[in-house]
Tab-separated table of C-alpha atoms and ligand atoms in Angstrom:
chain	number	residue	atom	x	y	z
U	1368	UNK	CA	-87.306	-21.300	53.852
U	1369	UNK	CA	-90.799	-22.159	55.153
U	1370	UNK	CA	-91.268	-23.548	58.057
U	1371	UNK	CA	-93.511	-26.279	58.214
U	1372	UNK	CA	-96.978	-25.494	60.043
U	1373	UNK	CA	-96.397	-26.404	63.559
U	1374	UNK	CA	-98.970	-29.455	65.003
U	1375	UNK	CA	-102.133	-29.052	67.465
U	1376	UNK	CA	-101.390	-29.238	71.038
U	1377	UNK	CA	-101.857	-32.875	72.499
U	1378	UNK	CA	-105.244	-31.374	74.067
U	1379	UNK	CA	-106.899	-30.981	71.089
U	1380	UNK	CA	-106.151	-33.588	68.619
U	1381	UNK	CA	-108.902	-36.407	68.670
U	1382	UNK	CA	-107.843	-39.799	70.143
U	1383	UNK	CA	-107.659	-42.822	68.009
U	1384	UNK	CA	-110.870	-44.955	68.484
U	1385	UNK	CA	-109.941	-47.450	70.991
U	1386	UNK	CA	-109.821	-51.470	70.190
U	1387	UNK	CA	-113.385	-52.389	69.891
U	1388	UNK	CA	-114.895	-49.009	69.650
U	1389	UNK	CA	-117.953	-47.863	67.532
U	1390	UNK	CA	-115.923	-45.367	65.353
U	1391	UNK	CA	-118.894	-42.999	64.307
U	1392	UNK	CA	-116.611	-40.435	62.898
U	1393	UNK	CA	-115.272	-42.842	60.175
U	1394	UNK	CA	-118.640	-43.805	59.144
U	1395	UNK	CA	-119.118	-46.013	61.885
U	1396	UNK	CA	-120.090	-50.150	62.303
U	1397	UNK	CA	-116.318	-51.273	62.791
U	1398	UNK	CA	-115.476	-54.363	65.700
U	1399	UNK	CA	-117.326	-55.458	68.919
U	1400	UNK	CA	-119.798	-53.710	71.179
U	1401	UNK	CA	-118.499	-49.933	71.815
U	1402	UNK	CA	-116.931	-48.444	74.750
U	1403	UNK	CA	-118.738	-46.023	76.520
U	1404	UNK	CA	-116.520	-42.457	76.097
U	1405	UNK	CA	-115.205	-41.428	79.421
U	1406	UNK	CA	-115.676	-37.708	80.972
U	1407	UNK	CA	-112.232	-36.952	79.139
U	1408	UNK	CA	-112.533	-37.883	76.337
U	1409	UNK	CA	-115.841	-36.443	76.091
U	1410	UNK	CA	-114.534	-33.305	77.161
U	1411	UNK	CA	-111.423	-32.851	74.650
U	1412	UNK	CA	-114.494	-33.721	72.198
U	1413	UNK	CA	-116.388	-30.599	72.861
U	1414	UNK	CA	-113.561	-28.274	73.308
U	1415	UNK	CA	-112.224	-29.873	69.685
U	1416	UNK	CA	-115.828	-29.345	68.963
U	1417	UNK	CA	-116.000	-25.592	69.851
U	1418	UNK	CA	-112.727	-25.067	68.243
U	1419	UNK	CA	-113.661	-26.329	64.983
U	1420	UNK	CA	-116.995	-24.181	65.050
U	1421	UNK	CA	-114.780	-21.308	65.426
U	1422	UNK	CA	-112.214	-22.345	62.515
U	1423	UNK	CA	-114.786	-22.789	60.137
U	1424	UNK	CA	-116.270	-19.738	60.263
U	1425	UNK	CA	-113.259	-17.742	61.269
U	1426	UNK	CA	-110.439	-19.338	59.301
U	1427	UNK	CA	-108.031	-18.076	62.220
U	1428	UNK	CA	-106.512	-22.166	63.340
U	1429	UNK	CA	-103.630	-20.992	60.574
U	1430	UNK	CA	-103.057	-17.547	61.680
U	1431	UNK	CA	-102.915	-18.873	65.372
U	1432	UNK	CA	-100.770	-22.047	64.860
U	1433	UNK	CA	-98.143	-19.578	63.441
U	1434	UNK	CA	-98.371	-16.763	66.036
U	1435	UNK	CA	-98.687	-19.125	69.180
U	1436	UNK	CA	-96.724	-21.799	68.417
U	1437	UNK	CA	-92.940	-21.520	67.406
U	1438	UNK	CA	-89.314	-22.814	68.176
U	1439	UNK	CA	-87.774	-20.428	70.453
U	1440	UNK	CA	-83.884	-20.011	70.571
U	1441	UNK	CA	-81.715	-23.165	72.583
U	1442	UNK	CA	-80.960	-21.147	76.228
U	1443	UNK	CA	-84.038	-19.185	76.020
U	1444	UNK	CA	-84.734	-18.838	80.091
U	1445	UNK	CA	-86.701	-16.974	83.221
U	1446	UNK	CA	-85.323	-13.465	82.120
U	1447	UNK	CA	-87.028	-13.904	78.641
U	1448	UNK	CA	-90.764	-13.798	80.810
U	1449	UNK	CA	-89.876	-9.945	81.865
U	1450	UNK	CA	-91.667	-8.873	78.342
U	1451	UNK	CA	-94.820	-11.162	79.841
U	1452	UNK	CA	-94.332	-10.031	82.914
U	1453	UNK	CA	-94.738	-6.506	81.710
U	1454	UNK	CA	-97.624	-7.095	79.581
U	1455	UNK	CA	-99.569	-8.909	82.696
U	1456	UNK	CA	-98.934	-5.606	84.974
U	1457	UNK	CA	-100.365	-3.886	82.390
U	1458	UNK	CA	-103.475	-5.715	82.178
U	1459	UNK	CA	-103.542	-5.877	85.937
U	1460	UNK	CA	-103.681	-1.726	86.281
U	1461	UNK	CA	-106.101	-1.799	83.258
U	1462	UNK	CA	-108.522	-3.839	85.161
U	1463	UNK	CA	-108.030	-2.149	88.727
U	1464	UNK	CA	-108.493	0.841	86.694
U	1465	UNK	CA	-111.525	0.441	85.431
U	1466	UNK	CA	-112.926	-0.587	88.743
U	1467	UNK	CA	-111.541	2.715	90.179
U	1468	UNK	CA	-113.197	5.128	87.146
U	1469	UNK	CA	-116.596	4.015	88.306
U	1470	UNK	CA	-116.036	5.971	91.687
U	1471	UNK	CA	-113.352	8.247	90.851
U	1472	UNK	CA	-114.441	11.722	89.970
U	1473	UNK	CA	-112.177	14.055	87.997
U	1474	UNK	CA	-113.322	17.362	89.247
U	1475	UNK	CA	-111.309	19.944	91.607
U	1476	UNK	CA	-113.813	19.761	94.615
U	1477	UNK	CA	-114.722	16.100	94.322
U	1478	UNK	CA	-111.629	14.071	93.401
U	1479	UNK	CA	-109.951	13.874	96.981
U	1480	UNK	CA	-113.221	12.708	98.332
U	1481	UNK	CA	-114.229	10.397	95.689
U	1482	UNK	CA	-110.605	8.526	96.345
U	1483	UNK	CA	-111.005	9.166	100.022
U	1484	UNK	CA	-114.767	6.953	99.677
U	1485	UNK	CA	-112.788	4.664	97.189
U	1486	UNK	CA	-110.762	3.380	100.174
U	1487	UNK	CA	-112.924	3.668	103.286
U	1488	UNK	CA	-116.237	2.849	102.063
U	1489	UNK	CA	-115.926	0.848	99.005
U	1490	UNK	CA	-116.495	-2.625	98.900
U	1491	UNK	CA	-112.907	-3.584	98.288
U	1492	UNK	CA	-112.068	-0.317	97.097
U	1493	UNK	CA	-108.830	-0.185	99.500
U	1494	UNK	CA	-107.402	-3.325	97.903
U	1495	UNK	CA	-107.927	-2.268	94.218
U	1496	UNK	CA	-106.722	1.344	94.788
U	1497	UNK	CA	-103.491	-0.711	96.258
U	1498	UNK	CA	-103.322	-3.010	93.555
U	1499	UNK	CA	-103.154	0.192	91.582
U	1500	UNK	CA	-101.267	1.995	93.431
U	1501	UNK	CA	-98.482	-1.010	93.968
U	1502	UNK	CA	-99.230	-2.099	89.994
U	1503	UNK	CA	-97.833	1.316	88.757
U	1504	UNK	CA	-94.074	0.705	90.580
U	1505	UNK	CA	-94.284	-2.746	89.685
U	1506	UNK	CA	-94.761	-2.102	86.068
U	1507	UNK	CA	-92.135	0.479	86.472
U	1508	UNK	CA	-89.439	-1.939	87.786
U	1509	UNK	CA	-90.791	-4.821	85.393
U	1510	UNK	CA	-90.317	-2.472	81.922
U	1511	UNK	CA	-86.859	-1.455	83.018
U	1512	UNK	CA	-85.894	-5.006	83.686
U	1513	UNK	CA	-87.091	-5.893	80.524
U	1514	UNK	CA	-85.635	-3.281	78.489
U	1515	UNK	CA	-82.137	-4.409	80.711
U	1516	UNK	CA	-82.100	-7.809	79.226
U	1517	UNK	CA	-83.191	-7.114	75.105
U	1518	UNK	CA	-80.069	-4.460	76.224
U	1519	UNK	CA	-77.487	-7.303	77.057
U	1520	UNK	CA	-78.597	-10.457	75.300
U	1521	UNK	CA	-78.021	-7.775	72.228
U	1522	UNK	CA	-81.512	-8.005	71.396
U	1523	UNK	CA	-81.810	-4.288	69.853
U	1524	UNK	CA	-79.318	-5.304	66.667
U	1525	UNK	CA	-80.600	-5.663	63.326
U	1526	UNK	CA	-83.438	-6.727	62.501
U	1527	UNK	CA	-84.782	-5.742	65.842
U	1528	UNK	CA	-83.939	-2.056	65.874
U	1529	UNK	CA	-87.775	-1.139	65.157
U	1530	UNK	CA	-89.287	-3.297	68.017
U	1531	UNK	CA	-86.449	-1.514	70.196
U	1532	UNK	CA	-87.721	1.972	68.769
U	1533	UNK	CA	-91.523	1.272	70.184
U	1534	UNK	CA	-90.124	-0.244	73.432
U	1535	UNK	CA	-88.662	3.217	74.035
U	1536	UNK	CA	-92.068	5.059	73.095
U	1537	UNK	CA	-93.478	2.265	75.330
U	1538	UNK	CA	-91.229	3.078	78.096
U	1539	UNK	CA	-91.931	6.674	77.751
U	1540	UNK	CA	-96.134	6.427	77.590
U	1541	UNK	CA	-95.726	4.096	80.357
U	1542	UNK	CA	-93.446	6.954	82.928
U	1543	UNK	CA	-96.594	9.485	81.665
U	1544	UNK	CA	-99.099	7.250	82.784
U	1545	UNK	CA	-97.131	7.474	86.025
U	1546	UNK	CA	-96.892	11.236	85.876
U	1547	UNK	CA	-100.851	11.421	84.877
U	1548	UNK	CA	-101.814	9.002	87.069
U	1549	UNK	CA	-100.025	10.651	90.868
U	1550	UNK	CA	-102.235	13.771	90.545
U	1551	UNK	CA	-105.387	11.724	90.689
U	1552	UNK	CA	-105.332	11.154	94.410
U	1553	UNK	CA	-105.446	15.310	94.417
U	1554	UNK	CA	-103.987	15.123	98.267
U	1555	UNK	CA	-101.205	17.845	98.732
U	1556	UNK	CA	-98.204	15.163	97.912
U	1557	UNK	CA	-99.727	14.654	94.939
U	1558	UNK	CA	-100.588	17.947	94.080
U	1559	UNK	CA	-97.336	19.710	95.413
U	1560	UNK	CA	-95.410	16.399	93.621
U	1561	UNK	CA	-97.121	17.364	90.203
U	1562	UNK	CA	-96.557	20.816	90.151
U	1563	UNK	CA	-92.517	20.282	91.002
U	1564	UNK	CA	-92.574	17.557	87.844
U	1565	UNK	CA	-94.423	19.726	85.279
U	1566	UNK	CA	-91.952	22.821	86.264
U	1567	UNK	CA	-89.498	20.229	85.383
U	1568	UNK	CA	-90.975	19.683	82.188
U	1569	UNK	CA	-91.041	23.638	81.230
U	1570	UNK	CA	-87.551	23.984	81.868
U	1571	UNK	CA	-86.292	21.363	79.026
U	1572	UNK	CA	-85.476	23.295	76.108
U	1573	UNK	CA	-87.896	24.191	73.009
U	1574	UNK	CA	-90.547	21.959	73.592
U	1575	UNK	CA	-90.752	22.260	77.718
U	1576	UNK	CA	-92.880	25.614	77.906
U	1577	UNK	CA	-95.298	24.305	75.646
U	1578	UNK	CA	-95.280	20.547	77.081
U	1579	UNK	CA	-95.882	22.415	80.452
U	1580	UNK	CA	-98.431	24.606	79.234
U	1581	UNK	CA	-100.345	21.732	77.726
U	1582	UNK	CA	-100.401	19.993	80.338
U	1583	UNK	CA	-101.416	22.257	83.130
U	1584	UNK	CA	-103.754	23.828	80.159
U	1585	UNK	CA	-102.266	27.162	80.711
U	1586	UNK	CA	-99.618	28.813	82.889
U	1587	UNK	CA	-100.752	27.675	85.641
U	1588	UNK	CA	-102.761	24.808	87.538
U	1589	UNK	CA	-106.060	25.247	87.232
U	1590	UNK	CA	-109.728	23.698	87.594
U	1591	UNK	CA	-109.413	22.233	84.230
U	1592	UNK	CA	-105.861	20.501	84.993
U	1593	UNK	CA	-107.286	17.421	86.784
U	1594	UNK	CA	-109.308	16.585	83.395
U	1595	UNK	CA	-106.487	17.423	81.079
U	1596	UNK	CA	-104.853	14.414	83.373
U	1597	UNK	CA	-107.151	12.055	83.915
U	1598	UNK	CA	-108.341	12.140	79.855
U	1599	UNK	CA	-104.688	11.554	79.143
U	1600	UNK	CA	-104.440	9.120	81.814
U	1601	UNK	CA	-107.702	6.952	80.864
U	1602	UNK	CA	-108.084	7.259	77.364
U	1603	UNK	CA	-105.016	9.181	75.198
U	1604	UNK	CA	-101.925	7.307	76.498
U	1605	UNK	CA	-103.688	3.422	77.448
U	1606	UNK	CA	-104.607	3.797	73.658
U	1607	UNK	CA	-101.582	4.639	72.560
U	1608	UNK	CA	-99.917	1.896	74.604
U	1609	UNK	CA	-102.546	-0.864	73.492
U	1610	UNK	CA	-101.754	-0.123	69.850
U	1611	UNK	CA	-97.942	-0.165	70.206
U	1612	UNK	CA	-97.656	-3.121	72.184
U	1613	UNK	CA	-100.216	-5.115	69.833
U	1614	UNK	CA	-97.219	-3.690	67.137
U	1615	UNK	CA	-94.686	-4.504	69.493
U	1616	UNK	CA	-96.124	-8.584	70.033
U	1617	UNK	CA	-96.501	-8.894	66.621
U	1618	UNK	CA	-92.613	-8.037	65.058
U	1619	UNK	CA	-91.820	-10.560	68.380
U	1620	UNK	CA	-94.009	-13.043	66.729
U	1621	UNK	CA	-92.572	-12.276	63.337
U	1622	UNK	CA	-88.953	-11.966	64.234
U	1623	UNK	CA	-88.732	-14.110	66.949
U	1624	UNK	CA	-86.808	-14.032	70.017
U	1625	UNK	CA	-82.812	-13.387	70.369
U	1626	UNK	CA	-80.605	-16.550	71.303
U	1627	UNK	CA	-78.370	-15.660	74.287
U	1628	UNK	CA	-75.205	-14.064	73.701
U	1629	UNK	CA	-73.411	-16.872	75.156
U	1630	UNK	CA	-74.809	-19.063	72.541
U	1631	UNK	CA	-72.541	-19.889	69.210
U	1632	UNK	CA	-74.290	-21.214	66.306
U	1633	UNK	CA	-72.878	-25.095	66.036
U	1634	UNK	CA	-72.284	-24.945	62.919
U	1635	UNK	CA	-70.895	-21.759	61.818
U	1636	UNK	CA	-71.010	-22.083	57.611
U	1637	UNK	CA	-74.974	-22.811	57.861
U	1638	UNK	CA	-75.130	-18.971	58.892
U	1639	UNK	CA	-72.838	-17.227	56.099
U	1640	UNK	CA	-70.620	-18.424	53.790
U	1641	UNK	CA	-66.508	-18.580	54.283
U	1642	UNK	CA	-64.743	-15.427	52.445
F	944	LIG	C1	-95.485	-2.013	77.959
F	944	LIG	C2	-94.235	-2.354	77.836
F	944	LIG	C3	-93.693	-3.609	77.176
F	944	LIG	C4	-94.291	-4.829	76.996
F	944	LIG	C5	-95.682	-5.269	77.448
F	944	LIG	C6	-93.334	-5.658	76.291
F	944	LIG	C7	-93.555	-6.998	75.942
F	944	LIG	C8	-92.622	-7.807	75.311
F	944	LIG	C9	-92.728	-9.233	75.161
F	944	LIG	C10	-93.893	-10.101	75.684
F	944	LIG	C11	-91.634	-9.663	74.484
F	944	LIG	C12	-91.274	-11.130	74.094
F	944	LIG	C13	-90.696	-11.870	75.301
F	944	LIG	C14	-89.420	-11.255	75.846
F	944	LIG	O1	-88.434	-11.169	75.111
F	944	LIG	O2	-89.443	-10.836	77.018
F	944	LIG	C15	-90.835	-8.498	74.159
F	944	LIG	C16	-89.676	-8.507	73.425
F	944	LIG	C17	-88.875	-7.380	73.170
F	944	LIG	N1	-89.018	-6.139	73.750
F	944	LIG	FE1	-90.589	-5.551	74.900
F	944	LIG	N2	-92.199	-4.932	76.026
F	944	LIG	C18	-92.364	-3.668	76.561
F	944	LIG	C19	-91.433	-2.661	76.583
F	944	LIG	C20	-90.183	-2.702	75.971
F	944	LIG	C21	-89.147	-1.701	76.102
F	944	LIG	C22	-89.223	-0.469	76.980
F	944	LIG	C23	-88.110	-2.106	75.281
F	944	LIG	C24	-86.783	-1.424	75.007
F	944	LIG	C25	-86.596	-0.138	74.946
F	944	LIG	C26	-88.500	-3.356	74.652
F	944	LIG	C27	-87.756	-4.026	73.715
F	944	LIG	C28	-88.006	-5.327	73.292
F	944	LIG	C29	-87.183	-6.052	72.333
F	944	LIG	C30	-85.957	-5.509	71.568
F	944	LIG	C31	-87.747	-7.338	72.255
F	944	LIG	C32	-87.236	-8.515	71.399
F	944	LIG	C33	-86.484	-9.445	72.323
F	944	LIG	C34	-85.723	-10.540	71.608
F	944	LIG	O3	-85.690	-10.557	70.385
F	944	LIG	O4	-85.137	-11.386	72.314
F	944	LIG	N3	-89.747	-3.694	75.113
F	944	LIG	N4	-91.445	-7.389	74.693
């Protein structure tokens, strides 16, 4: 069954010409003297304005109505903002990391002292290292929350078991970009820290060695391992991660979300027939 296509918000709907008003947009001339428009209303007009520029030439008002504005589930509550919550720390750490790329330099020699200058001489370069720095465990603890609650409100069951598939991959890019990301600082916790996790790497079994090997690019760390991290780290695995939550969004969008498991439909025989 289709739904019907959910209204405009409030904010953008045009008001009803008020009792005695000069009502140009219906060819005009109706009642007494007119009103002059107050900074509101004058204001909803050019945002309605803008938006209808953009419609016209776009076509995208459908599109968006459908994707933005839905019925969620009856009991849907705080724990179903985790997924947000996620996707905010993410955008957080892509900012701060930008910021940081424009003084960070990937190269053996350099990249203590270019982090080193980050913090001490950087205007605010210690508080968006930290942001960073803080970001990473935050989006840590936020993805594993989040994966906790699609876990118990059942939310992985058919016909979800695909969006649960790329939250996994998600999860997984998302614990590299930690891996990639602790070498940067190239101190010797983050160095010694590293090597210990990569030798942890080469001893899974059949794909470990090479996994290792990869990513030190060889058998051992070397002057080249520091860009092998930092491409994966700024370009490879953000991509990736981009792409597969755009996927992820959009089979939330289609799908929607679960109802809590304490939840019973009210009326049972609207769901599936009595055998
Ligand atoms: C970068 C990481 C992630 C982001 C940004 C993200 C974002 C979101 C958002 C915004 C929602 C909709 C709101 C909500 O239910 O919280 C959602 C739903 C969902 N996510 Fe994630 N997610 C991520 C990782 C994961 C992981 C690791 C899993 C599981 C392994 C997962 C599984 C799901 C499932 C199954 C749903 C559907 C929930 C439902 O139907 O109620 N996601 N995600």
């Amino acid at each position: 069954m289709r739904l019907p296509t959910p209204p405009l918000p409030k904010a953008l709907r045009r008001s009803p010409p008020r009792p005695g008003e000069n009502d140009r947009r219906n060819g005009g001339g109706g009642g007494g003297p007119a009103t002059k428009p107050t900074a509101k209303d004058q204001a909803v007009e050019g945002v309605a304005g803008v938006v209808g520029w953009l419609d016209e030439r776009t076509g995208a008002s459908p599109f968006l109505r459908g994707f933005l504005y839905r019925k969620v589930p009856k009991g849907t509550n705080w724990f179903y903002t985790l997924g947000s919550a996620t996707l905010f720390a993410f955008l957080s750490q892509a900012v701060t990391g930008v910021f940081l790329a424009m003084y960070y330099e990937p190269d053996p020699t350099r990249a203590y002292e270019s982090a080193s200058r980050i913090t001490n001489e950087v205007f605010l370069g210690e508080f968006v290292r930290g942001m960073h720095r803080w970001g990473s465990t935050v989006m840590i603890i936020l993805i594993f929350l989040h994966m906790g609650r699609t876990f118990f409100f059942g939310a992985y069951k058919y016909p979800r078991e695909l969006n649960w598939v790329i939250g996994v991959v998600l999860l997984v890019l998302v614990l590299l970009m930690g891996l990639t990301g602790y070498l940067l600082p190239f101190d010797q916790r983050s160095f010694w820290a590293t090597v210990v996790a990569v030798n942890l790497n080469a001893s899974g079994p059949i794909v470990g060695p090479y996994l290792a090997d990869f990513l030190r690019v060889g058998s051992e760390f070397g002057p080249t391992t520091i860009a092998r991290f930092y491409s994966l780290h700024m370009l490879l695995v953000p991509g990736l991660i981009i792409a597969l939550i755009g996927a992820h969004l959009y089979l939330v969008a289609k799908l929607g979300t679960t109802a809590p498991p304490w939840l019973k439909a009210e009326k049972k025989d609207l769901l599936r027939e009595e055998v």
